[in-house]
CSV table of C-alpha atoms and ligand atoms in Angstrom, one decimal:
chain,number,residue,atom,x,y,z
A,15,MET,CA,-38.1,-22.2,20.2
A,16,ALA,CA,-35.7,-24.9,21.4
A,17,GLU,CA,-32.7,-23.5,23.2
A,18,GLU,CA,-30.3,-24.6,20.6
A,19,LEU,CA,-28.2,-22.4,18.3
A,20,ILE,CA,-27.2,-23.6,14.9
A,21,VAL,CA,-23.9,-22.0,14.1
A,22,GLN,CA,-23.5,-21.5,10.3
A,23,LYS,CA,-20.0,-22.2,9.0
A,24,GLY,CA,-18.9,-20.1,6.1
A,25,THR,CA,-18.4,-16.3,5.7
A,26,ARG,CA,-19.2,-13.9,8.4
A,27,GLU,CA,-22.1,-12.6,6.4
A,28,GLU,CA,-23.5,-16.1,6.0
A,29,ALA,CA,-23.2,-16.6,9.7
A,30,TYR,CA,-25.1,-13.3,10.4
A,31,GLN,CA,-27.8,-14.4,7.9
A,32,SER,CA,-28.3,-17.6,9.8
A,33,LEU,CA,-28.0,-16.0,13.2
A,34,LEU,CA,-30.4,-13.1,13.0
A,35,PRO,CA,-33.6,-15.1,12.3
A,36,GLN,CA,-32.6,-17.5,15.2
A,37,ILE,CA,-32.2,-14.5,17.5
A,38,LYS,CA,-35.6,-13.1,16.4
A,39,ALA,CA,-37.2,-16.5,17.2
A,40,LEU,CA,-35.4,-16.7,20.5
A,41,VAL,CA,-36.7,-13.3,21.8
A,42,GLN,CA,-40.1,-13.5,20.2
A,43,GLY,CA,-42.8,-13.2,22.8
A,44,GLU,CA,-40.3,-12.8,25.7
A,45,PRO,CA,-40.7,-9.4,27.2
A,46,ASP,CA,-37.8,-9.6,29.7
A,47,VAL,CA,-35.0,-7.3,28.6
A,48,ILE,CA,-32.3,-8.9,30.7
A,49,ALA,CA,-33.1,-12.4,29.5
A,50,ASN,CA,-33.2,-11.4,25.8
A,51,CYS,CA,-30.0,-9.3,26.0
A,52,ALA,CA,-28.2,-12.1,27.8
A,53,ASN,CA,-29.2,-14.6,25.1
A,54,ILE,CA,-28.2,-12.2,22.3
A,55,ALA,CA,-24.7,-11.7,23.9
A,56,ALA,CA,-24.3,-15.4,24.2
A,57,ALA,CA,-25.5,-16.1,20.7
A,58,LEU,CA,-23.1,-13.6,19.2
A,59,ARG,CA,-20.2,-15.0,21.2
A,60,GLN,CA,-21.1,-18.6,20.4
A,61,THR,CA,-21.3,-17.8,16.7
A,62,PHE,CA,-18.2,-15.7,16.2
A,63,ASN,CA,-16.1,-16.4,19.3
A,64,PHE,CA,-15.6,-12.7,19.9
A,65,TRP,CA,-13.5,-11.8,22.9
A,66,TRP,CA,-16.3,-9.8,24.7
A,67,VAL,CA,-19.9,-9.1,23.8
A,68,GLY,CA,-22.3,-7.1,25.9
A,69,PHE,CA,-24.7,-4.3,26.4
A,70,TYR,CA,-24.5,-1.1,28.3
A,71,PHE,CA,-27.7,0.6,29.2
A,72,VAL,CA,-28.3,4.4,29.5
A,73,SER,CA,-28.5,4.8,33.3
A,74,ASP,CA,-29.2,8.5,33.4
A,75,GLU,CA,-28.4,11.5,31.1
A,76,SER,CA,-24.6,11.2,31.8
A,77,GLU,CA,-23.8,7.5,32.3
A,78,LEU,CA,-24.0,4.0,30.8
A,79,VAL,CA,-24.2,1.1,33.1
A,80,LEU,CA,-23.1,-2.5,32.3
A,81,GLY,CA,-25.8,-4.9,31.2
A,82,PRO,CA,-25.8,-8.6,30.2
A,83,PHE,CA,-22.5,-9.7,28.7
A,84,GLN,CA,-20.3,-12.6,27.8
A,85,GLY,CA,-16.6,-12.4,28.6
A,86,ASP,CA,-14.3,-11.2,31.3
A,87,ILE,CA,-15.5,-8.7,33.9
A,88,ALA,CA,-15.7,-5.1,32.5
A,89,CYS,CA,-16.1,-1.5,33.6
A,90,THR,CA,-19.4,-1.0,35.3
A,91,ARG,CA,-20.1,2.6,34.3
A,92,ILE,CA,-19.0,4.7,31.3
A,93,GLN,CA,-19.5,8.5,31.1
A,94,LYS,CA,-21.3,10.0,28.0
A,95,GLY,CA,-18.7,10.9,25.4
A,96,LYS,CA,-16.0,8.7,27.0
A,97,GLY,CA,-14.4,5.7,25.4
A,98,VAL,CA,-15.9,4.0,22.3
A,99,CYS,CA,-19.2,3.3,24.0
A,100,GLY,CA,-19.7,6.8,25.3
A,101,THR,CA,-18.7,8.2,21.9
A,102,ALA,CA,-21.2,6.0,20.1
A,103,TRP,CA,-23.9,7.2,22.5
A,104,SER,CA,-23.1,10.9,22.1
A,105,GLU,CA,-22.7,10.7,18.4
A,106,LYS,CA,-25.7,8.4,17.9
A,107,LYS,CA,-23.8,6.3,15.4
A,108,THR,CA,-21.9,3.0,15.1
A,109,ILE,CA,-18.2,3.2,15.7
A,110,VAL,CA,-15.8,0.7,14.2
A,111,VAL,CA,-12.3,0.8,15.7
A,112,GLU,CA,-9.7,-1.1,13.7
A,113,ASP,CA,-7.0,-0.7,16.4
A,114,VAL,CA,-8.1,0.2,19.9
A,115,GLU,CA,-4.7,1.7,20.7
A,116,LYS,CA,-5.3,4.3,18.0
A,117,PHE,CA,-8.7,5.4,19.4
A,118,PRO,CA,-8.2,8.4,21.7
A,119,GLY,CA,-9.8,7.8,25.0
A,120,HIS,CA,-10.4,4.1,24.5
A,121,ILE,CA,-11.3,2.5,27.8
A,122,ALA,CA,-9.3,-0.7,28.0
A,123,CYS,CA,-11.3,-3.3,30.0
A,124,SER,CA,-8.9,-6.0,28.8
A,125,ALA,CA,-5.4,-5.9,27.4
A,126,ALA,CA,-6.5,-8.7,25.0
A,127,SER,CA,-8.9,-6.5,23.1
A,128,LYS,CA,-7.5,-5.3,19.8
A,129,SER,CA,-10.5,-4.0,17.8
A,130,GLU,CA,-14.0,-3.1,18.7
A,131,ILE,CA,-17.5,-2.2,17.3
A,132,VAL,CA,-20.1,-0.3,19.3
A,133,VAL,CA,-23.6,0.0,17.9
A,134,PRO,CA,-26.1,2.4,19.5
A,135,ILE,CA,-29.7,1.2,20.2
A,136,LEU,CA,-32.1,4.0,19.6
A,137,LYS,CA,-35.7,4.5,20.7
A,138,GLU,CA,-37.7,7.5,19.4
A,139,GLY,CA,-34.4,9.1,18.4
A,140,ASN,CA,-32.7,8.7,21.8
A,141,VAL,CA,-29.9,6.2,22.6
A,142,ILE,CA,-31.2,3.8,25.2
A,143,ALA,CA,-28.3,1.3,25.2
A,144,VAL,CA,-25.3,0.3,23.2
A,145,LEU,CA,-24.1,-3.1,22.0
A,146,ASP,CA,-20.3,-3.4,22.5
A,147,ILE,CA,-18.2,-6.1,20.9
A,148,ASP,CA,-14.5,-6.5,21.4
A,149,SER,CA,-12.2,-8.8,19.4
A,150,ASP,CA,-8.7,-10.0,20.2
A,151,VAL,CA,-7.9,-9.7,16.5
A,152,LEU,CA,-6.9,-6.4,14.9
A,153,ASN,CA,-9.2,-4.9,12.4
A,154,ASP,CA,-11.8,-7.6,12.9
A,155,PHE,CA,-14.9,-5.6,12.1
A,156,SER,CA,-16.1,-4.3,8.7
A,157,GLU,CA,-19.2,-2.9,7.0
A,158,ILE,CA,-20.7,-6.4,7.1
A,159,ASP,CA,-20.7,-6.4,10.9
A,160,LYS,CA,-22.1,-2.8,11.0
A,161,ILE,CA,-25.0,-3.7,8.7
A,162,TYR,CA,-26.1,-6.8,10.5
A,163,LEU,CA,-25.5,-5.5,14.0
A,164,GLU,CA,-27.5,-2.4,13.2
A,165,GLU,CA,-30.3,-4.7,12.1
A,166,LEU,CA,-30.0,-6.5,15.5
A,167,ALA,CA,-30.0,-3.1,17.3
A,168,LEU,CA,-33.4,-2.4,15.7
A,169,LEU,CA,-34.7,-5.6,17.0
A,170,VAL,CA,-33.4,-4.9,20.5
A,171,SER,CA,-34.9,-1.4,20.5
A,172,GLU,CA,-38.3,-3.1,20.0
A,173,PHE,CA,-38.2,-5.0,23.3
A,174,ILE,CA,-36.3,-2.4,25.4
A,175,LYS,CA,-38.7,0.1,27.0
A,176,ALA,CA,-37.7,3.7,26.6
B,1,SME,N1,-13.7,-0.4,25.3
B,1,SME,C1,-14.9,0.2,25.8
B,1,SME,C2,-15.2,-0.1,27.2
B,1,SME,C3,-16.0,-1.3,27.5
B,1,SME,S1,-15.2,-2.7,27.4
B,1,SME,O1,-14.6,-2.8,26.0
B,1,SME,C4,-16.1,-4.0,27.7
B,1,SME,C5,-14.9,1.7,25.5
B,1,SME,O2,-13.8,2.2,25.1
B,1,SME,O3,-15.9,2.3,25.6
């Protein structure tokens, strides 16, 4: 497809409904994980203007390592069970944080980040990566984000090798 993203105005749900098919088309037939994750991070940030969007990949059984992202520099490695990312990995579930200051052990990569959502990407029951999104707005993520980002995580799991 042409490298052009149409950003839908309207509700966040309408924006996801427009964005997801475009992302599917964008990654279709492209096997390179870095290229696809880089474009997905960019598409999410371009659409929603989130503070930070990126992937962490499972590096070994104890650590995540930073993958493609959009935003300021961030921590390179996160231990399993630590921070929001490491917790989403160990609990194998999406974590929505309304206020990062109230999440015990939150890893602050930027003082501007106020709320966060982390969605695990699973392959054959194992977490292979997480998608991390930070917002500079408090309580910016809801069930809508969870639903559509989990759908996106399924798509990502199809092109990431276990
Ligand atoms: N806040 C995350 C760390 C990654 S940065 O937000 C990019 C965490 O607590 O795991």
